[in-house]
């Protein structure tokens, strides 16, 4: 049962929540303004196909890069590696990236290690592309092609609308590169899907999750990136030790940790991963593990959360994270924390 404190947490509008609610307008602006850029870049990539792709990012941006990695490998058949920025900035190594597609994802575009790896990629002959919110940033100047995120100012330390914009930017690039008309048509619906997702009520999960100090957030395939993002947001805003876990990896040992005081949140989409995710939910329920299920997966579960229906499986994870942000803002408040100003964190983190 929800207490007066949790009810207050649900109704409180934080800066983080206000910015998250701007995401549908941000994505509409991005899709309109970046369409010609993505068409041109898609033509270039079709004319000279890269042998592999490299992603470079940290934090929420790295979670967005995970989404792009899955899209490229599943939809485009392009092997994609996430290269640690410290490889060049700390170890001073120079990985061979000639002719590769190099994707740097960043909100600020100012972290020295990201810049160092991007410059190394360009120097070695990679096609460097920046998905960045600040188009006046050093990263935008370093990379050959810039796909702006069009998120506008983001004051809350926790990224929301800029993360969703990065997912949309990566999806738009893949759609135009592949000339997949079905995906392009689905992409046109994304702002409306996000508006619906923003209005979905996930507060039934608040009592269980706000009382947890440890938590697994489970996803698979194209949905794994938003499991990573949800876990990060729970850590940074709410002080919950949350860990993202693949539905497949969870079965290899980590699920022994789950139990009465260690719940699991499952985020899922309607695709080839769904049968396995449903099997996992059933097995967790049989073992008495508290489970929160959102998306396409079916119960039995402790809490079943609604999701926007009839959504393309590549759009579904973006809708799920849009619905998650109000919940995590409420979890932070219910735990006595300010999601807009987490302890020891700054909006722009510059690592070497």
mmCIF file of C-alpha atoms in Angstrom:
data_model
loop_
_atom_site.group_PDB
_atom_site.id
_atom_site.type_symbol
_atom_site.label_atom_id
_atom_site.label_comp_id
_atom_site.label_asym_id
_atom_site.label_seq_id
_atom_site.Cartn_x
_atom_site.Cartn_y
_atom_site.Cartn_z
ATOM 1 C CA UNK A 1 0.000 0.000 0.000
ATOM 2 C CA UNK A 2 1.267 3.467 -0.856
ATOM 3 C CA UNK A 3 2.030 5.767 2.070
ATOM 4 C CA UNK A 4 1.461 9.564 2.124
ATOM 5 C CA UNK A 5 5.211 9.929 1.480
ATOM 6 C CA UNK A 6 5.123 7.833 -1.675
ATOM 7 C CA UNK A 7 2.006 9.596 -2.902
ATOM 8 C CA UNK A 8 3.832 12.913 -2.463
ATOM 9 C CA UNK A 9 6.836 11.548 -4.358
ATOM 10 C CA UNK A 10 4.666 10.554 -7.297
ATOM 11 C CA UNK A 11 3.043 13.985 -7.547
ATOM 12 C CA UNK A 12 6.229 16.077 -7.160
ATOM 13 C CA UNK A 13 7.573 17.542 -10.403
ATOM 14 C CA UNK A 14 11.373 17.734 -10.374
ATOM 15 C CA UNK A 15 13.587 19.426 -12.949
ATOM 16 C CA UNK A 16 14.606 15.938 -14.061
ATOM 17 C CA UNK A 17 10.976 15.030 -14.656
ATOM 18 C CA UNK A 18 10.219 18.271 -16.491
ATOM 19 C CA UNK A 19 13.152 17.681 -18.827
ATOM 20 C CA UNK A 20 12.158 14.061 -19.406
ATOM 21 C CA UNK A 21 8.686 15.223 -20.387
ATOM 22 C CA UNK A 22 10.230 17.412 -23.099
ATOM 23 C CA UNK A 23 11.554 14.329 -24.924
ATOM 24 C CA UNK A 24 8.645 13.950 -27.390
ATOM 25 C CA UNK A 25 9.188 17.530 -28.630
ATOM 26 C CA UNK A 26 12.962 17.041 -28.667
ATOM 27 C CA UNK A 27 12.666 13.911 -30.796
ATOM 28 C CA UNK A 28 10.209 15.558 -33.203
ATOM 29 C CA UNK A 29 12.704 18.409 -33.660
ATOM 30 C CA UNK A 30 15.612 15.992 -34.102
ATOM 31 C CA UNK A 31 13.847 13.845 -36.691
ATOM 32 C CA UNK A 32 12.903 16.900 -38.729
ATOM 33 C CA UNK A 33 16.262 18.670 -38.575
ATOM 34 C CA UNK A 34 18.518 15.631 -38.980
ATOM 35 C CA UNK A 35 16.657 13.863 -41.802
ATOM 36 C CA UNK A 36 18.763 15.325 -44.606
ATOM 37 C CA UNK A 37 21.992 14.751 -42.650
ATOM 38 C CA UNK A 38 21.102 11.092 -42.128
ATOM 39 C CA UNK A 39 20.096 10.630 -45.764
ATOM 40 C CA UNK A 40 23.438 12.031 -46.918
ATOM 41 C CA UNK A 41 25.393 9.984 -44.401
ATOM 42 C CA UNK A 42 23.414 6.885 -45.359
ATOM 43 C CA UNK A 43 24.279 7.401 -49.029
ATOM 44 C CA UNK A 44 27.943 7.751 -48.120
ATOM 45 C CA UNK A 45 27.908 4.563 -46.044
ATOM 46 C CA UNK A 46 26.159 2.590 -48.788
ATOM 47 C CA UNK A 47 28.689 3.817 -51.341
ATOM 48 C CA UNK A 48 31.636 2.843 -49.145
ATOM 49 C CA UNK A 49 30.579 0.235 -46.617
ATOM 50 C CA UNK A 50 32.672 0.272 -43.426
ATOM 51 C CA UNK A 51 34.209 -3.067 -42.387
ATOM 52 C CA UNK A 52 33.198 -2.522 -38.754
ATOM 53 C CA UNK A 53 32.013 0.186 -36.387
ATOM 54 C CA UNK A 54 33.410 1.681 -33.194
ATOM 55 C CA UNK A 55 31.474 3.433 -30.442
ATOM 56 C CA UNK A 56 33.002 5.818 -27.946
ATOM 57 C CA UNK A 57 31.087 7.192 -24.935
ATOM 58 C CA UNK A 58 30.690 7.215 -21.174
ATOM 59 C CA UNK A 59 27.776 7.217 -18.723
ATOM 60 C CA UNK A 60 24.286 7.552 -20.180
ATOM 61 C CA UNK A 61 25.841 8.227 -23.566
ATOM 62 C CA UNK A 62 27.566 4.843 -23.421
ATOM 63 C CA UNK A 63 24.190 3.258 -22.724
ATOM 64 C CA UNK A 64 22.886 4.974 -25.861
ATOM 65 C CA UNK A 65 25.906 3.590 -27.727
ATOM 66 C CA UNK A 66 24.899 0.089 -26.590
ATOM 67 C CA UNK A 67 21.527 0.621 -28.281
ATOM 68 C CA UNK A 68 23.235 1.667 -31.523
ATOM 69 C CA UNK A 69 25.591 -1.330 -31.305
ATOM 70 C CA UNK A 70 22.655 -3.739 -31.189
ATOM 71 C CA UNK A 71 20.909 -1.945 -34.050
ATOM 72 C CA UNK A 72 24.019 -2.090 -36.226
ATOM 73 C CA UNK A 73 24.730 -5.731 -35.488
ATOM 74 C CA UNK A 74 21.127 -6.998 -35.709
ATOM 75 C CA UNK A 75 19.741 -4.792 -38.463
ATOM 76 C CA UNK A 76 22.856 -3.934 -40.475
ATOM 77 C CA UNK A 77 25.058 -6.961 -39.806
ATOM 78 C CA UNK A 78 27.962 -4.695 -38.886
ATOM 79 C CA UNK A 79 30.269 -5.889 -36.120
ATOM 80 C CA UNK A 80 30.453 -3.041 -33.616
ATOM 81 C CA UNK A 81 32.944 -2.596 -30.789
ATOM 82 C CA UNK A 82 32.813 -0.271 -27.817
ATOM 83 C CA UNK A 83 36.389 0.973 -27.438
ATOM 84 C CA UNK A 84 37.453 2.248 -24.032
ATOM 85 C CA UNK A 85 38.606 5.879 -24.287
ATOM 86 C CA UNK A 86 41.474 5.143 -21.893
ATOM 87 C CA UNK A 87 43.070 3.011 -24.622
ATOM 88 C CA UNK A 88 44.330 6.202 -26.255
ATOM 89 C CA UNK A 89 44.159 8.777 -23.451
ATOM 90 C CA UNK A 90 45.900 6.794 -20.697
ATOM 91 C CA UNK A 91 47.668 3.913 -22.454
ATOM 92 C CA UNK A 92 48.586 6.018 -25.497
ATOM 93 C CA UNK A 93 47.776 3.100 -27.808
ATOM 94 C CA UNK A 94 46.518 3.701 -31.330
ATOM 95 C CA UNK A 95 43.975 1.036 -32.342
ATOM 96 C CA UNK A 96 43.602 0.532 -36.082
ATOM 97 C CA UNK A 97 40.309 2.069 -37.211
ATOM 98 C CA UNK A 98 40.913 2.824 -40.899
ATOM 99 C CA UNK A 99 37.678 2.920 -42.916
ATOM 100 C CA UNK A 100 35.586 2.109 -39.832
ATOM 101 C CA UNK A 101 32.457 3.995 -38.844
ATOM 102 C CA UNK A 102 33.372 5.767 -35.596
ATOM 103 C CA UNK A 103 30.422 6.970 -33.493
ATOM 104 C CA UNK A 104 31.089 9.253 -30.527
ATOM 105 C CA UNK A 105 28.078 9.901 -28.299
ATOM 106 C CA UNK A 106 28.149 12.753 -25.792
ATOM 107 C CA UNK A 107 25.933 15.381 -24.219
ATOM 108 C CA UNK A 108 28.606 18.012 -23.634
ATOM 109 C CA UNK A 109 31.280 16.895 -26.102
ATOM 110 C CA UNK A 110 34.007 18.044 -23.725
ATOM 111 C CA UNK A 111 35.500 15.013 -21.981
ATOM 112 C CA UNK A 112 39.219 14.808 -22.854
ATOM 113 C CA UNK A 113 39.323 11.010 -23.180
ATOM 114 C CA UNK A 114 36.402 10.963 -25.636
ATOM 115 C CA UNK A 115 38.064 13.710 -27.660
ATOM 116 C CA UNK A 116 41.369 11.843 -27.674
ATOM 117 C CA UNK A 117 39.862 8.645 -29.053
ATOM 118 C CA UNK A 118 37.787 10.541 -31.626
ATOM 119 C CA UNK A 119 40.888 12.333 -32.865
ATOM 120 C CA UNK A 120 42.771 9.033 -33.038
ATOM 121 C CA UNK A 121 39.962 7.557 -35.125
ATOM 122 C CA UNK A 122 39.942 10.466 -37.528
ATOM 123 C CA UNK A 123 43.733 10.483 -37.814
ATOM 124 C CA UNK A 124 43.677 6.800 -38.727
ATOM 125 C CA UNK A 125 41.085 7.271 -41.478
ATOM 126 C CA UNK A 126 37.817 6.345 -39.770
ATOM 127 C CA UNK A 127 34.609 8.154 -40.681
ATOM 128 C CA UNK A 128 34.010 9.974 -37.398
ATOM 129 C CA UNK A 129 30.443 10.910 -36.472
ATOM 130 C CA UNK A 130 29.454 12.816 -33.330
ATOM 131 C CA UNK A 131 26.009 12.441 -31.773
ATOM 132 C CA UNK A 132 26.276 15.449 -29.491
ATOM 133 C CA UNK A 133 23.981 17.975 -27.855
ATOM 134 C CA UNK A 134 26.436 20.879 -27.800
ATOM 135 C CA UNK A 135 27.319 21.556 -31.431
ATOM 136 C CA UNK A 136 29.850 24.210 -30.401
ATOM 137 C CA UNK A 137 31.810 21.619 -28.398
ATOM 138 C CA UNK A 138 35.314 20.348 -29.137
ATOM 139 C CA UNK A 139 33.873 16.944 -30.067
ATOM 140 C CA UNK A 140 31.722 18.504 -32.773
ATOM 141 C CA UNK A 141 34.844 20.178 -34.162
ATOM 142 C CA UNK A 142 36.892 16.981 -33.962
ATOM 143 C CA UNK A 143 34.479 14.704 -35.823
ATOM 144 C CA UNK A 144 33.890 14.914 -39.561
ATOM 145 C CA UNK A 145 30.091 14.593 -39.327
ATOM 146 C CA UNK A 146 27.838 15.954 -36.580
ATOM 147 C CA UNK A 147 24.334 14.718 -35.806
ATOM 148 C CA UNK A 148 22.981 17.235 -33.275
ATOM 149 C CA UNK A 149 20.745 15.900 -30.505
ATOM 150 C CA UNK A 150 18.602 19.062 -30.417
ATOM 151 C CA UNK A 151 17.778 18.465 -26.744
ATOM 152 C CA UNK A 152 18.340 22.065 -25.672
ATOM 153 C CA UNK A 153 19.680 22.974 -22.210
ATOM 154 C CA UNK A 154 19.540 20.157 -19.682
ATOM 155 C CA UNK A 155 19.967 21.424 -16.119
ATOM 156 C CA UNK A 156 19.344 18.288 -14.086
ATOM 157 C CA UNK A 157 22.493 16.266 -13.449
ATOM 158 C CA UNK A 158 20.735 13.090 -14.586
ATOM 159 C CA UNK A 159 20.420 12.999 -18.371
ATOM 160 C CA UNK A 160 16.926 12.215 -19.672
ATOM 161 C CA UNK A 161 15.846 14.004 -22.828
ATOM 162 C CA UNK A 162 19.403 14.005 -24.193
ATOM 163 C CA UNK A 163 19.629 10.231 -23.673
ATOM 164 C CA UNK A 164 16.353 9.643 -25.505
ATOM 165 C CA UNK A 165 17.543 11.995 -28.261
ATOM 166 C CA UNK A 166 20.732 9.942 -28.656
ATOM 167 C CA UNK A 167 18.672 6.755 -29.054
ATOM 168 C CA UNK A 168 16.499 8.459 -31.663
ATOM 169 C CA UNK A 169 19.533 9.832 -33.512
ATOM 170 C CA UNK A 170 21.132 6.402 -33.740
ATOM 171 C CA UNK A 171 17.887 4.828 -34.906
ATOM 172 C CA UNK A 172 17.364 7.525 -37.533
ATOM 173 C CA UNK A 173 20.863 6.952 -38.908
ATOM 174 C CA UNK A 174 20.318 3.191 -39.172
ATOM 175 C CA UNK A 175 16.898 3.658 -40.800
ATOM 176 C CA UNK A 176 18.223 5.991 -43.505
ATOM 177 C CA UNK A 177 21.383 3.955 -44.056
ATOM 178 C CA UNK A 178 19.374 0.765 -44.606
ATOM 179 C CA UNK A 179 16.563 2.556 -46.475
ATOM 180 C CA UNK A 180 14.160 0.390 -44.481
ATOM 181 C CA UNK A 181 10.839 2.058 -45.281
ATOM 182 C CA UNK A 182 9.002 0.191 -42.541
ATOM 183 C CA UNK A 183 11.486 1.441 -39.965
ATOM 184 C CA UNK A 184 11.369 4.967 -41.390
ATOM 185 C CA UNK A 185 7.574 4.924 -41.119
ATOM 186 C CA UNK A 186 7.777 3.658 -37.541
ATOM 187 C CA UNK A 187 10.311 6.350 -36.708
ATOM 188 C CA UNK A 188 7.818 9.021 -37.765
ATOM 189 C CA UNK A 189 5.514 7.815 -34.981
ATOM 190 C CA UNK A 190 8.172 8.043 -32.253
ATOM 191 C CA UNK A 191 7.186 11.496 -30.887
ATOM 192 C CA UNK A 192 3.589 10.330 -30.437
ATOM 193 C CA UNK A 193 4.738 7.048 -28.896
ATOM 194 C CA UNK A 194 6.879 8.967 -26.409
ATOM 195 C CA UNK A 195 4.018 11.299 -25.524
ATOM 196 C CA UNK A 196 1.861 8.272 -24.722
ATOM 197 C CA UNK A 197 4.695 6.616 -22.800
ATOM 198 C CA UNK A 198 5.200 9.744 -20.713
ATOM 199 C CA UNK A 199 1.601 9.501 -19.522
ATOM 200 C CA UNK A 200 1.763 5.822 -18.517
ATOM 201 C CA UNK A 201 1.468 5.283 -14.759
ATOM 202 C CA UNK A 202 4.267 3.180 -13.275
ATOM 203 C CA UNK A 203 3.632 4.279 -9.674
ATOM 204 C CA UNK A 204 2.444 0.765 -8.634
ATOM 205 C CA UNK A 205 6.125 -0.232 -8.628
ATOM 206 C CA UNK A 206 7.111 2.592 -6.277
ATOM 207 C CA UNK A 207 6.554 0.857 -2.899
ATOM 208 C CA UNK A 208 8.597 -2.212 -3.860
ATOM 209 C CA UNK A 209 11.449 -0.416 -5.610
ATOM 210 C CA UNK A 210 11.822 2.512 -3.206
ATOM 211 C CA UNK A 211 12.335 0.008 -0.375
ATOM 212 C CA UNK A 212 15.085 -1.898 -2.204
ATOM 213 C CA UNK A 213 18.783 -1.242 -1.669
ATOM 214 C CA UNK A 214 19.809 -3.793 -4.308
ATOM 215 C CA UNK A 215 18.168 -4.495 -7.636
ATOM 216 C CA UNK A 216 18.724 -6.151 -10.998
ATOM 217 C CA UNK A 217 17.326 -4.408 -14.080
ATOM 218 C CA UNK A 218 16.975 -6.978 -16.833
ATOM 219 C CA UNK A 219 16.777 -6.471 -20.584
ATOM 220 C CA UNK A 220 17.913 -8.277 -23.693
ATOM 221 C CA UNK A 221 18.874 -7.427 -27.259
ATOM 222 C CA UNK A 222 17.940 -3.912 -28.315
ATOM 223 C CA UNK A 223 16.337 -3.487 -24.879
ATOM 224 C CA UNK A 224 19.532 -4.088 -22.916
ATOM 225 C CA UNK A 225 20.633 -0.464 -23.330
ATOM 226 C CA UNK A 226 17.619 0.884 -21.444
ATOM 227 C CA UNK A 227 18.181 -1.674 -18.692
ATOM 228 C CA UNK A 228 21.665 -0.178 -18.377
ATOM 229 C CA UNK A 229 20.210 3.317 -18.329
ATOM 230 C CA UNK A 230 17.556 2.456 -15.737
ATOM 231 C CA UNK A 231 20.192 0.890 -13.477
ATOM 232 C CA UNK A 232 22.428 3.946 -13.810
ATOM 233 C CA UNK A 233 19.565 6.304 -12.985
ATOM 234 C CA UNK A 234 18.634 4.275 -9.901
ATOM 235 C CA UNK A 235 22.227 4.498 -8.698
ATOM 236 C CA UNK A 236 22.825 8.169 -9.356
ATOM 237 C CA UNK A 237 19.446 9.620 -8.342
ATOM 238 C CA UNK A 238 18.168 7.193 -5.713
ATOM 239 C CA UNK A 239 21.171 5.566 -4.075
ATOM 240 C CA UNK A 240 19.984 2.094 -5.095
ATOM 241 C CA UNK A 241 22.685 -0.426 -5.953
ATOM 242 C CA UNK A 242 21.132 -1.405 -9.279
ATOM 243 C CA UNK A 243 22.899 -3.552 -11.851
ATOM 244 C CA UNK A 244 21.881 -4.040 -15.469
ATOM 245 C CA UNK A 245 21.823 -7.666 -16.479
ATOM 246 C CA UNK A 246 21.068 -9.510 -19.687
ATOM 247 C CA UNK A 247 18.174 -11.931 -19.272
ATOM 248 C CA UNK A 248 20.529 -14.628 -20.554
ATOM 249 C CA UNK A 249 23.464 -13.677 -18.314
ATOM 250 C CA UNK A 250 21.237 -13.596 -15.224
ATOM 251 C CA UNK A 251 20.668 -17.350 -15.606
ATOM 252 C CA UNK A 252 24.412 -18.049 -15.471
ATOM 253 C CA UNK A 253 24.692 -17.386 -11.746
ATOM 254 C CA UNK A 254 23.811 -13.827 -10.699
ATOM 255 C CA UNK A 255 20.152 -14.609 -10.044
ATOM 256 C CA UNK A 256 21.176 -16.484 -6.890
ATOM 257 C CA UNK A 257 21.436 -13.020 -5.302
ATOM 258 C CA UNK A 258 17.775 -12.188 -5.920
ATOM 259 C CA UNK A 259 15.179 -12.619 -3.216
ATOM 260 C CA UNK A 260 12.818 -10.842 -0.836
ATOM 261 C CA UNK A 261 15.165 -7.860 -0.418
ATOM 262 C CA UNK A 262 16.725 -8.044 -3.868
ATOM 263 C CA UNK A 263 13.953 -7.610 -6.481
ATOM 264 C CA UNK A 264 14.273 -7.737 -10.251
ATOM 265 C CA UNK A 265 12.845 -5.301 -12.791
ATOM 266 C CA UNK A 266 12.312 -6.705 -16.292
ATOM 267 C CA UNK A 267 12.078 -4.457 -19.368
ATOM 268 C CA UNK A 268 11.139 -6.221 -22.595
ATOM 269 C CA UNK A 269 10.089 -5.689 -26.190
ATOM 270 C CA UNK A 270 8.046 -7.795 -28.622
ATOM 271 C CA UNK A 271 10.814 -9.512 -30.589
ATOM 272 C CA UNK A 272 12.819 -12.709 -30.793
ATOM 273 C CA UNK A 273 14.011 -12.352 -27.178
ATOM 274 C CA UNK A 274 10.509 -12.438 -25.677
ATOM 275 C CA UNK A 275 10.116 -16.199 -25.178
ATOM 276 C CA UNK A 276 13.308 -16.371 -23.167
ATOM 277 C CA UNK A 277 12.337 -13.356 -21.081
ATOM 278 C CA UNK A 278 8.919 -14.881 -20.358
ATOM 279 C CA UNK A 279 10.599 -18.098 -19.238
ATOM 280 C CA UNK A 280 12.819 -16.099 -16.906
ATOM 281 C CA UNK A 281 9.863 -14.264 -15.351
ATOM 282 C CA UNK A 282 8.089 -17.587 -14.743
ATOM 283 C CA UNK A 283 11.131 -19.161 -13.100
ATOM 284 C CA UNK A 284 11.729 -16.137 -10.869
ATOM 285 C CA UNK A 285 8.107 -16.208 -9.760
ATOM 286 C CA UNK A 286 8.362 -19.916 -8.968
ATOM 287 C CA UNK A 287 11.308 -19.142 -6.701
ATOM 288 C CA UNK A 288 9.458 -16.361 -4.897
ATOM 289 C CA UNK A 289 11.602 -13.516 -6.232
ATOM 290 C CA UNK A 290 9.783 -10.137 -6.338
ATOM 291 C CA UNK A 291 9.586 -9.152 -10.018
ATOM 292 C CA UNK A 292 8.441 -5.924 -11.679
ATOM 293 C CA UNK A 293 7.591 -6.466 -15.359
ATOM 294 C CA UNK A 294 7.246 -3.682 -17.929
ATOM 295 C CA UNK A 295 6.850 -4.060 -21.671
ATOM 296 C CA UNK A 296 5.855 -7.099 -23.681
ATOM 297 C CA UNK A 297 6.718 -9.826 -21.150
ATOM 298 C CA UNK A 298 3.905 -11.667 -19.417
ATOM 299 C CA UNK A 299 3.467 -12.535 -15.762
ATOM 300 C CA UNK A 300 3.148 -13.903 -13.225
ATOM 301 C CA UNK A 301 4.914 -11.042 -11.470
ATOM 302 C CA UNK A 302 4.722 -9.034 -8.260
ATOM 303 C CA UNK A 303 3.966 -5.878 -10.257
ATOM 304 C CA UNK A 304 2.850 -5.661 -13.883
ATOM 305 C CA UNK A 305 3.368 -2.219 -15.400
ATOM 306 C CA UNK A 306 1.507 -0.968 -18.475
ATOM 307 C CA UNK A 307 3.308 -0.008 -21.667
ATOM 308 C CA UNK A 308 2.401 1.571 -24.982
ATOM 309 C CA UNK A 309 1.078 -1.193 -27.228
ATOM 310 C CA UNK A 310 1.638 -2.010 -30.906
ATOM 311 C CA UNK A 311 5.064 -0.372 -31.020
ATOM 312 C CA UNK A 312 7.895 -1.343 -33.388
ATOM 313 C CA UNK A 313 10.399 -3.418 -31.363
ATOM 314 C CA UNK A 314 13.166 -0.867 -32.016
ATOM 315 C CA UNK A 315 10.975 1.940 -30.671
ATOM 316 C CA UNK A 316 9.696 -0.029 -27.679
ATOM 317 C CA UNK A 317 12.849 0.344 -25.515
ATOM 318 C CA UNK A 318 12.786 4.115 -26.051
ATOM 319 C CA UNK A 319 9.163 4.218 -24.913
ATOM 320 C CA UNK A 320 10.017 2.127 -21.847
ATOM 321 C CA UNK A 321 12.741 4.468 -20.653
ATOM 322 C CA UNK A 322 10.398 7.423 -21.195
ATOM 323 C CA UNK A 323 7.896 5.741 -18.854
ATOM 324 C CA UNK A 324 10.662 4.875 -16.376
ATOM 325 C CA UNK A 325 11.927 8.404 -15.747
ATOM 326 C CA UNK A 326 8.884 9.583 -13.710
ATOM 327 C CA UNK A 327 9.170 6.425 -11.625
ATOM 328 C CA UNK A 328 12.848 6.891 -10.815
ATOM 329 C CA UNK A 329 12.264 10.549 -9.916
ATOM 330 C CA UNK A 330 9.578 9.401 -7.475
ATOM 331 C CA UNK A 331 11.842 6.649 -6.081
ATOM 332 C CA UNK A 332 14.553 9.213 -5.331
ATOM 333 C CA UNK A 333 12.105 11.490 -3.514
ATOM 334 C CA UNK A 334 10.595 8.600 -1.566
ATOM 335 C CA UNK A 335 14.114 7.729 -0.379
ATOM 336 C CA UNK A 336 14.739 11.311 0.740
ATOM 337 C CA UNK A 337 17.076 12.269 -2.123
ATOM 338 C CA UNK A 338 17.066 15.114 -4.629
ATOM 339 C CA UNK A 339 17.211 13.592 -8.137
ATOM 340 C CA UNK A 340 18.222 16.953 -9.617
ATOM 341 C CA UNK A 341 21.355 17.248 -7.524
ATOM 342 C CA UNK A 342 22.803 13.846 -6.574
ATOM 343 C CA UNK A 343 25.702 13.886 -4.100
ATOM 344 C CA UNK A 344 29.221 14.131 -5.572
ATOM 345 C CA UNK A 345 27.999 14.400 -9.164
ATOM 346 C CA UNK A 346 28.243 17.221 -11.691
ATOM 347 C CA UNK A 347 26.413 17.704 -14.944
ATOM 348 C CA UNK A 348 29.561 17.625 -17.066
ATOM 349 C CA UNK A 349 32.096 14.956 -16.111
ATOM 350 C CA UNK A 350 35.495 15.286 -17.746
ATOM 351 C CA UNK A 351 37.701 12.216 -17.530
ATOM 352 C CA UNK A 352 41.181 11.699 -18.910
#
